[in-house]
Amino acid sequence: MHAADAFVAALRADLGPDRVVTDPEVAATHAVDWTGRFHGVPPAVVRPRTVDEVAAVVATAIEHGIALVPQGGNTGLVGGATPCDGEVVVDLRALAAVTDVDPVGGQLTAGAGTTVADVQAAARGAGWAYGVDWAARDSATVGGSVATDAGGLRFVRHGSTRRQLLGVEAVLGTGATIRHLPAVEKDNTGYDLAALLCGSEGTLGLVTAARLRLVPPAGPLATALVGFASTAAAVEAASVLRRSLAGLEAVELVLADGVALVRSVTGLPAPLAAEAPVLLLVEAGDHVDPERRLAEAVAGLDGVLDAAVAVDGPRRAQLWRYREEHTSAISTVGPPHKFDVTLPAAALAAFIDDVPDVVAAVAPSARTWCFGHAADGNVHVNVTGLAPDDEAVADVVLQRVADLGGSISAEHGIGRAKRRWLHLARTPSEVGAMRAIKAALDPHGLCNPAVLLPPP
Ligand code: 2HG
Ligand code: ZN
């Protein structure tokens, strides 16, 4: 019997037939990443409901030599959860319980399959907030956000997922289950395995639950869309706001061509009376009069062409749409190649201005779209009009980022898309240390084998 068939038969006998799906139509829904760029044909999709069932999946995979790709909401953008090489998909969405909510200490435990939106709702229900948020909140899951150390729209205020993480429960590639979900926030008891698994992209094991710290809820929020004459003025404004505006929640950057695309897809009206080549979406709270505080802060910035400030929910939501609809609007042009890069603050504006020419030099008919998290130095360079396996654009864009002292992945992870360029961000001895950790925790090499680390 083929190894995958033996794996399926053994797991069906152990967990029950409904936990192991081989129907090609169902498997196909797990076989393509969100961008449509990466796809595969998984022999099966496994749907464990408990950590013990995940442990059974891993034990059976070890026994039969089957590689596993963990998957949550499948909103990843770098092929990190796509079974391109015939791996079995482990769909963790059934592990969706929020438990042990501590309304006094501000913590909760969330199963890997809990959506980010459900964590946010549970936090709100306990009088707190969750510090991480991004547009895919309704489908992206805790497991995926831990595996990629997801950043998102509130990084400037609360940092990325790793900063929220107090502990994890996971099944390692050894087959061992580790569980450290502390009820306390200060905890110096040796290796921080949660921080290690965070950003490991499923290469060491499968995260089944996370203990998350909550943050104080923001007060009433004000949101501004501010048009600038240049990228340099917008980036400088982001720095000024970080220093001067208390309660800053978000500083997001969009460009005129991206806004025009979003408008053509959504039918939204022009955001401002004046045409602006670069816009910042700024959100701040924690003030007695947030609208006045934000308007005053915006009025003090250089290079502003026009601005709109809102405090009521529907108008704020509309301003956010000019930013949040970028990902889906760009995907209507074609499957994009995504580069979620970070630049040192001093290099960000020139990079954003130059990168379309860097792309055009090797792909004249491609289109380059830039938007992102201005306060974090993180710009999302999306390139449409490329073949799925085109590597020339990645070569020049990621090299430019490395030359400027930036990082080739700010928040989406390395996945399959960028593993060949890991050397631009990590030294040979660092990659060697990562391989040693992988060999220790995934000795059979079955945990998401084709992501993050380049082929030896
Ligand atoms: C965002 O910031 C996400 O909206 C997606 O990280 C970015 O689509 C992208 O490239
Ligand atoms: Zn982002």
Coordinates of C-alpha atoms and ligand atoms in Angstrom, one line a residue:
M1 CA 0.0 0.0 0.0
H2 CA 1.2 3.5 -0.8
A3 CA 2.4 5.4 2.3
A4 CA -0.4 8.0 2.1
D5 CA -3.1 5.3 1.8
A6 CA -1.6 3.5 4.8
F7 CA -1.5 6.8 6.8
V8 CA -5.2 7.5 5.9
A9 CA -6.3 4.0 6.8
A10 CA -4.5 4.1 10.1
L11 CA -5.8 7.5 11.1
R12 CA -9.3 6.7 10.1
A13 CA -9.2 3.6 12.3
D14 CA -7.9 5.8 15.1
L15 CA -9.9 9.0 14.9
G16 CA -12.9 7.9 12.9
P17 CA -13.5 8.2 9.1
D18 CA -15.0 11.7 9.2
R19 CA -11.7 13.2 10.5
V20 CA -9.8 12.2 7.4
V21 CA -11.1 13.6 4.2
T22 CA -9.8 12.4 0.8
D23 CA -12.6 13.7 -1.4
P24 CA -10.7 15.6 -4.1
E25 CA -13.3 18.5 -4.2
V26 CA -12.9 19.1 -0.4
A27 CA -9.1 18.7 -0.6
A28 CA -9.0 21.2 -3.5
T29 CA -10.4 23.9 -1.1
H30 CA -7.2 23.5 1.0
A31 CA -4.8 23.2 -1.9
V32 CA -4.4 26.8 -3.1
D33 CA -3.1 29.8 -1.1
W34 CA -5.0 33.1 -0.9
T35 CA -3.1 34.7 -3.7
G36 CA -3.7 31.8 -6.1
R37 CA 0.1 31.7 -6.8
F38 CA 0.8 28.4 -4.9
H39 CA -1.1 25.2 -5.2
G40 CA -0.8 21.4 -4.8
V41 CA -2.7 18.2 -4.5
P42 CA -2.9 17.0 -0.9
P43 CA -3.7 13.2 -0.6
A44 CA -5.8 14.0 2.4
V45 CA -7.0 16.7 4.7
V46 CA -7.1 15.8 8.4
R47 CA -9.4 17.6 10.9
P48 CA -8.4 16.9 14.5
R49 CA -10.7 18.3 17.2
T50 CA -8.3 18.1 20.2
V51 CA -4.6 18.3 21.0
D52 CA -4.6 14.5 21.6
E53 CA -6.0 14.0 18.1
V54 CA -3.3 16.3 16.8
A55 CA -0.7 14.2 18.6
A56 CA -2.3 11.1 17.0
V57 CA -1.9 12.7 13.6
V58 CA 1.8 13.4 14.2
A59 CA 2.5 10.0 15.6
T60 CA 0.8 8.4 12.6
A61 CA 2.7 10.7 10.2
I62 CA 6.0 9.7 11.8
E63 CA 5.1 6.0 11.5
H64 CA 4.3 6.3 7.8
G65 CA 6.8 9.0 6.9
I66 CA 4.1 11.5 5.8
A67 CA 4.9 15.3 5.6
L68 CA 2.3 17.6 7.2
V69 CA 1.3 21.2 6.4
P70 CA -0.7 22.9 9.2
Q71 CA -3.5 25.2 8.0
G72 CA -5.9 27.5 9.7
G73 CA -7.9 30.2 7.8
N74 CA -5.6 29.8 4.7
T75 CA -5.1 33.6 4.5
G76 CA -1.3 33.3 4.2
L77 CA 0.3 35.2 1.4
V78 CA 3.7 33.3 0.9
G79 CA 2.6 29.7 0.3
G80 CA 3.4 28.8 3.9
A81 CA 0.3 26.7 4.4
T82 CA 0.0 25.2 0.9
P83 CA 0.6 21.5 0.2
C84 CA 2.6 22.0 -3.0
D85 CA 4.6 18.8 -2.7
G86 CA 1.8 16.4 -1.8
E87 CA 1.8 16.9 1.9
V88 CA -1.2 16.1 4.0
V89 CA -3.0 19.2 5.2
V90 CA -3.8 19.4 9.0
D91 CA -6.8 21.7 9.2
L92 CA -6.8 23.0 12.8
R93 CA -10.0 25.1 12.6
A94 CA -11.9 22.7 14.9
L95 CA -9.6 23.7 17.8
A96 CA -11.5 26.9 18.2
A97 CA -12.4 27.3 21.9
V98 CA -11.5 30.3 24.0
T99 CA -11.0 29.2 27.5
D100 CA -9.6 30.3 30.9
V101 CA -10.4 34.0 30.3
D102 CA -8.9 36.0 33.1
P103 CA -10.7 39.4 33.3
V104 CA -8.6 40.5 36.2
G105 CA -5.2 39.7 34.8
G106 CA -6.1 40.3 31.2
Q107 CA -5.3 37.0 29.6
L108 CA -7.0 34.2 27.7
T109 CA -6.3 30.9 26.1
A110 CA -7.4 30.4 22.5
G111 CA -7.3 27.2 20.4
A112 CA -5.3 27.3 17.2
G113 CA -8.4 27.4 15.1
T114 CA -10.0 30.5 16.8
T115 CA -10.2 33.4 14.4
V116 CA -8.5 36.6 15.3
A117 CA -11.9 38.3 15.3
D118 CA -13.2 35.8 17.9
V119 CA -10.2 36.5 20.1
Q120 CA -10.9 40.2 19.8
A121 CA -14.6 39.6 20.7
A122 CA -13.6 37.5 23.7
A123 CA -11.2 40.1 24.9
R124 CA -13.9 42.8 24.6
G125 CA -16.3 40.6 26.5
A126 CA -13.8 40.6 29.4
G127 CA -13.3 44.3 29.3
W128 CA -10.0 44.2 27.5
A129 CA -8.8 44.3 23.9
Y130 CA -6.5 42.1 21.8
G131 CA -3.5 44.0 20.5
V132 CA -3.2 42.5 17.0
D133 CA -5.6 43.2 14.1
W134 CA -5.6 43.0 10.3
A135 CA -8.0 42.8 7.4
A136 CA -8.3 39.0 7.4
R137 CA -9.4 39.0 11.0
D138 CA -12.6 37.0 10.3
S139 CA -10.8 34.0 8.8
A140 CA -7.2 34.2 10.0
T141 CA -6.6 32.0 13.0
V142 CA -4.5 32.1 16.2
G143 CA -2.4 29.1 15.0
G144 CA -1.4 30.8 11.8
S145 CA -0.8 34.1 13.5
V146 CA 1.5 32.5 16.0
A147 CA 3.2 30.4 13.3
T148 CA 4.0 33.6 11.3
D149 CA 4.3 36.1 14.2
A150 CA 1.6 38.2 12.4
G151 CA 2.1 41.9 12.7
G152 CA -0.9 43.9 11.3
L153 CA -2.4 47.3 11.7
R154 CA -1.7 48.0 15.5
F155 CA 1.9 47.0 15.5
V156 CA 2.9 50.7 16.2
R157 CA 0.9 50.4 19.5
H158 CA 1.2 46.8 20.7
G159 CA 3.8 45.0 18.6
S160 CA 3.4 41.8 16.8
T161 CA 1.8 38.5 17.9
R162 CA 5.0 37.4 19.7
R163 CA 4.6 40.3 22.1
Q164 CA 1.1 39.1 23.0
L165 CA 2.2 35.5 23.5
L166 CA 2.6 34.2 27.1
G167 CA 2.8 30.5 26.2
V168 CA 1.7 27.8 23.8
E169 CA 0.5 24.3 23.6
A170 CA 1.9 22.4 20.6
V171 CA 2.7 19.0 19.2
L172 CA 6.3 18.9 18.2
G173 CA 7.7 17.0 15.2
T174 CA 9.2 14.5 17.8
G175 CA 5.6 13.6 18.6
A176 CA 5.8 15.2 22.1
T177 CA 3.1 17.5 23.3
I178 CA 4.3 20.6 25.1
R179 CA 2.0 22.7 27.2
H180 CA 2.9 25.9 28.9
L181 CA -0.1 28.2 29.2
P182 CA 0.9 30.3 32.3
A183 CA -1.7 32.2 34.3
V184 CA 1.0 34.8 35.0
E185 CA 2.7 37.4 32.8
K186 CA 6.1 37.5 34.4
D187 CA 7.7 34.1 33.9
N188 CA 11.4 33.6 33.6
T189 CA 11.7 29.9 33.7
G190 CA 14.1 29.1 30.9
Y191 CA 13.9 28.8 27.2
D192 CA 10.9 30.7 25.8
L193 CA 9.5 27.9 23.6
A194 CA 6.4 30.0 22.7
A195 CA 8.7 32.7 21.3
L196 CA 10.6 30.0 19.4
L197 CA 7.5 28.5 17.9
C198 CA 6.2 32.0 17.0
G199 CA 7.5 32.7 13.5
S200 CA 8.7 29.1 13.0
E201 CA 6.0 28.7 10.3
G202 CA 5.0 25.1 11.3
T203 CA 8.5 23.8 10.7
L204 CA 9.0 22.6 14.4
G205 CA 5.5 21.4 15.2
L206 CA 1.9 22.3 15.2
V207 CA 0.7 25.0 17.6
T208 CA -2.7 23.8 19.1
A209 CA -3.4 26.7 21.6
A210 CA -1.9 30.0 22.7
R211 CA -2.0 31.9 26.0
L212 CA -2.5 35.5 25.0
R213 CA -2.0 38.7 26.9
L214 CA -4.7 41.3 26.5
V215 CA -4.3 45.1 26.3
P216 CA -6.4 47.9 27.8
P217 CA -9.1 48.9 25.3
A218 CA -8.5 52.1 23.4
G219 CA -10.7 55.0 24.3
P220 CA -12.9 56.7 21.7
L221 CA -11.0 56.8 18.5
A222 CA -10.5 59.4 15.8
T223 CA -9.3 58.5 12.3
A224 CA -7.8 60.8 9.7
L225 CA -6.9 60.4 6.1
V226 CA -4.2 62.8 5.2
G227 CA -3.0 63.6 1.7
F228 CA 0.7 64.5 1.3
A229 CA 2.7 66.1 -1.5
S230 CA 5.4 63.4 -1.4
T231 CA 6.4 60.0 0.1
A232 CA 9.2 61.7 2.0
A233 CA 6.7 64.1 3.7
A234 CA 4.3 61.2 4.6
V235 CA 7.2 59.1 6.1
E236 CA 8.5 62.1 8.0
A237 CA 4.9 62.7 9.3
A238 CA 4.7 59.1 10.5
S239 CA 7.8 59.7 12.6
V240 CA 6.6 63.0 14.0
L241 CA 3.2 61.4 15.0
R242 CA 5.0 58.5 16.7
R243 CA 6.9 61.0 18.9
S244 CA 4.1 63.5 19.5
L245 CA 0.7 61.9 19.4
A246 CA -0.2 59.9 22.5
G247 CA -2.6 57.1 22.0
L248 CA -1.4 56.5 18.4
E249 CA -3.1 53.3 17.2
A250 CA -2.2 53.1 13.5
V251 CA -0.3 55.0 10.7
E252 CA -1.0 53.3 7.4
L253 CA 0.3 54.5 4.0
V254 CA -1.4 54.2 0.6
L255 CA -0.5 55.7 -2.8
A256 CA -2.8 57.4 -5.4
D257 CA -2.7 54.5 -7.9
G258 CA -3.7 52.0 -5.2
V259 CA -6.5 54.2 -4.0
A260 CA -7.7 54.6 -7.6
L261 CA -7.7 50.8 -8.0
V262 CA -9.7 50.4 -4.7
R263 CA -12.2 53.0 -5.9
S264 CA -12.6 51.2 -9.2
V265 CA -13.3 47.9 -7.5
T266 CA -15.5 49.2 -4.6
G267 CA -17.1 52.3 -6.1
L268 CA -15.9 54.4 -3.1
P269 CA -15.9 58.2 -3.8
A270 CA -12.7 60.3 -3.9
P271 CA -11.4 60.3 -0.3
L272 CA -10.3 64.0 -0.3
A273 CA -11.1 67.1 -2.3
A274 CA -7.4 67.5 -3.3
E275 CA -5.5 64.9 -5.3
A276 CA -2.7 63.6 -3.3
P277 CA 0.1 61.2 -4.5
V278 CA 0.5 59.7 -1.0
L279 CA -1.9 59.4 1.9
L280 CA -1.6 58.4 5.5
L281 CA -4.4 56.8 7.5
V282 CA -3.9 57.8 11.1
E283 CA -5.8 56.6 14.1
A284 CA -5.5 57.7 17.7
G285 CA -7.5 57.4 20.9
D286 CA -7.1 57.8 24.6
H287 CA -8.1 61.5 24.5
V288 CA -11.0 63.5 26.0
D289 CA -11.5 65.0 22.6
P290 CA -9.8 62.7 20.1
E291 CA -11.1 64.5 17.1
R292 CA -9.6 67.8 18.1
R293 CA -6.3 66.2 19.3
L294 CA -5.9 64.4 16.0
A295 CA -6.9 67.4 13.9
E296 CA -4.3 69.5 15.8
A297 CA -1.6 66.9 15.3
V298 CA -2.4 66.7 11.5
A299 CA -2.4 70.5 11.2
G300 CA 1.1 70.6 12.7
L301 CA 2.6 68.2 10.0
D302 CA 4.6 69.4 7.0
G303 CA 3.6 68.7 3.4
V304 CA -0.1 68.1 4.0
L305 CA -2.3 68.8 1.0
D306 CA -5.7 67.9 2.5
A307 CA -7.2 65.9 5.3
A308 CA -10.4 64.3 6.5
V309 CA -10.9 63.5 10.2
A310 CA -13.7 61.3 11.5
V311 CA -15.0 60.0 14.9
D312 CA -18.3 58.3 14.0
G313 CA -18.1 54.6 13.3
P314 CA -19.4 54.4 9.8
R315 CA -17.2 57.3 8.5
R316 CA -14.1 55.9 10.2
A317 CA -14.9 52.5 8.7
Q318 CA -15.1 54.1 5.2
L319 CA -11.7 55.8 5.7
W320 CA -10.3 52.4 6.6
R321 CA -11.7 50.8 3.4
Y322 CA -9.3 52.9 1.3
R323 CA -6.5 51.0 3.1
E324 CA -8.0 47.6 3.9
E325 CA -9.4 46.9 0.5
H326 CA -5.9 47.0 -1.1
T327 CA -5.2 43.3 -0.9
S328 CA -8.5 42.2 -2.5
A329 CA -8.5 45.0 -5.1
I330 CA -4.9 44.1 -6.2
S331 CA -5.9 40.4 -6.5
T332 CA -8.5 41.4 -9.1
V333 CA -5.6 42.4 -11.4
G334 CA -4.0 39.0 -11.1
P335 CA -2.2 36.7 -8.7
P336 CA 0.4 39.1 -7.1
H337 CA 3.9 38.4 -5.9
K338 CA 4.1 39.8 -2.4
F339 CA 7.1 41.3 -0.7
D340 CA 6.3 42.3 2.9
V341 CA 9.5 44.2 3.5
T342 CA 10.7 46.5 6.2
L343 CA 13.2 49.3 5.7
P344 CA 15.1 51.5 8.2
A345 CA 13.0 54.6 8.6
A346 CA 15.6 56.8 6.8
A347 CA 15.5 54.6 3.7
L348 CA 11.7 54.0 3.5
A349 CA 10.5 56.9 1.4
A350 CA 13.3 56.5 -1.3
F351 CA 12.7 52.8 -1.5
I352 CA 8.9 53.3 -2.0
D353 CA 9.6 55.9 -4.8
D354 CA 12.3 53.7 -6.5
V355 CA 10.9 50.2 -6.3
P356 CA 8.6 50.5 -9.3
D357 CA 11.7 51.2 -11.4
V358 CA 13.7 48.4 -9.8
V359 CA 10.8 46.0 -10.8
A360 CA 10.4 47.6 -14.3
A361 CA 14.1 47.0 -15.0
V362 CA 13.6 43.3 -15.0
A363 CA 9.9 43.1 -15.7
P364 CA 8.8 46.0 -17.9
S365 CA 5.2 44.9 -18.3
A366 CA 4.6 44.2 -14.5
R367 CA 2.8 46.6 -12.3
T368 CA 4.0 47.5 -8.8
W369 CA 1.6 48.4 -6.0
C370 CA 2.9 49.8 -2.6
F371 CA 1.1 50.3 0.6
G372 CA 1.7 49.4 4.2
H373 CA 2.5 50.2 7.8
A374 CA 4.3 53.5 7.6
A375 CA 5.1 53.8 11.3
D376 CA 6.8 50.3 11.2
G377 CA 8.9 50.9 8.1
N378 CA 6.9 48.1 6.6
V379 CA 5.8 48.4 3.0
H380 CA 3.9 45.8 1.1
V381 CA 5.3 45.7 -2.4
N382 CA 2.8 43.8 -4.6
V383 CA 3.8 43.0 -8.2
T384 CA 1.1 41.8 -10.7
G385 CA 1.7 40.6 -14.2
L386 CA 4.4 38.1 -13.4
A387 CA 4.5 34.3 -14.1
P388 CA 4.0 32.4 -10.8
D389 CA 7.5 31.0 -10.9
D390 CA 9.2 34.4 -11.8
E391 CA 12.2 34.9 -9.6
A392 CA 13.9 37.9 -11.3
V393 CA 11.7 40.4 -9.5
A394 CA 12.3 38.8 -6.1
D395 CA 16.0 38.8 -6.8
V396 CA 16.2 42.6 -7.4
V397 CA 13.6 43.8 -4.9
L398 CA 14.9 41.7 -2.0
Q399 CA 18.5 42.5 -2.8
R400 CA 17.6 46.2 -2.8
V401 CA 16.0 45.7 0.7
A402 CA 19.0 43.9 2.0
D403 CA 21.4 46.6 0.6
L404 CA 19.4 49.2 2.5
G405 CA 19.6 47.3 5.8
G406 CA 16.0 46.1 5.8
S407 CA 14.3 42.8 6.3
I408 CA 12.9 40.6 3.6
S409 CA 9.9 39.7 5.7
A410 CA 8.2 42.0 8.1
E411 CA 5.1 40.0 9.0
H412 CA 4.0 37.4 6.5
G413 CA 6.9 35.0 7.0
I414 CA 9.3 33.4 4.6
G415 CA 7.0 30.6 3.4
R416 CA 7.8 29.0 0.1
A417 CA 7.9 32.4 -1.6
K418 CA 11.1 33.7 0.0
R419 CA 13.1 30.7 1.3
R420 CA 15.6 31.0 -1.5
W421 CA 16.5 34.5 -0.2
L422 CA 16.8 33.8 3.5
H423 CA 20.5 34.4 3.3
L424 CA 19.8 38.1 2.6
A425 CA 18.4 38.3 6.1
R426 CA 20.2 35.7 8.2
T427 CA 23.9 34.7 8.4
P428 CA 25.1 31.1 7.6
S429 CA 25.7 30.5 11.3
E430 CA 22.2 31.7 12.1
V431 CA 20.7 29.4 9.4
G432 CA 22.9 26.6 10.8
A433 CA 21.4 27.2 14.3
M434 CA 17.9 27.2 12.9
R435 CA 18.7 23.9 11.1
A436 CA 20.0 22.4 14.4
I437 CA 16.8 23.4 16.2
K438 CA 14.7 22.0 13.4
A439 CA 16.7 18.7 13.6
A440 CA 16.1 18.5 17.3
L441 CA 12.3 19.3 17.3
D442 CA 11.4 17.8 14.0
P443 CA 13.9 14.9 13.6
H444 CA 11.9 13.2 10.9
G445 CA 11.6 16.4 8.8
L446 CA 7.9 16.0 8.5
C447 CA 6.7 19.5 9.7
N448 CA 6.1 21.8 6.8
P449 CA 9.3 20.7 5.2
A450 CA 9.3 23.1 2.2
V451 CA 9.0 26.4 4.0
L452 CA 11.3 28.9 5.7
L453 CA 14.7 27.1 5.5
P454 CA 16.2 26.8 2.0
P455 CA 16.9 23.3 0.7
P456 CA 20.3 22.2 2.2
Ligands
2HG1 C1 -1.9 44.1 5.1 O1 -1.1 44.8 5.7 C2 -1.6 42.6 5.0 O2 -3.0 44.4 4.7 C3 -1.6 42.1 3.5 O3 -0.3 42.4 5.6 C4 -0.6 42.8 2.7 O4 -1.7 42.1 0.7 C5 -0.6 42.4 1.2 O5 0.5 42.4 0.5
ZN2 ZN 0.6 44.1 6.5

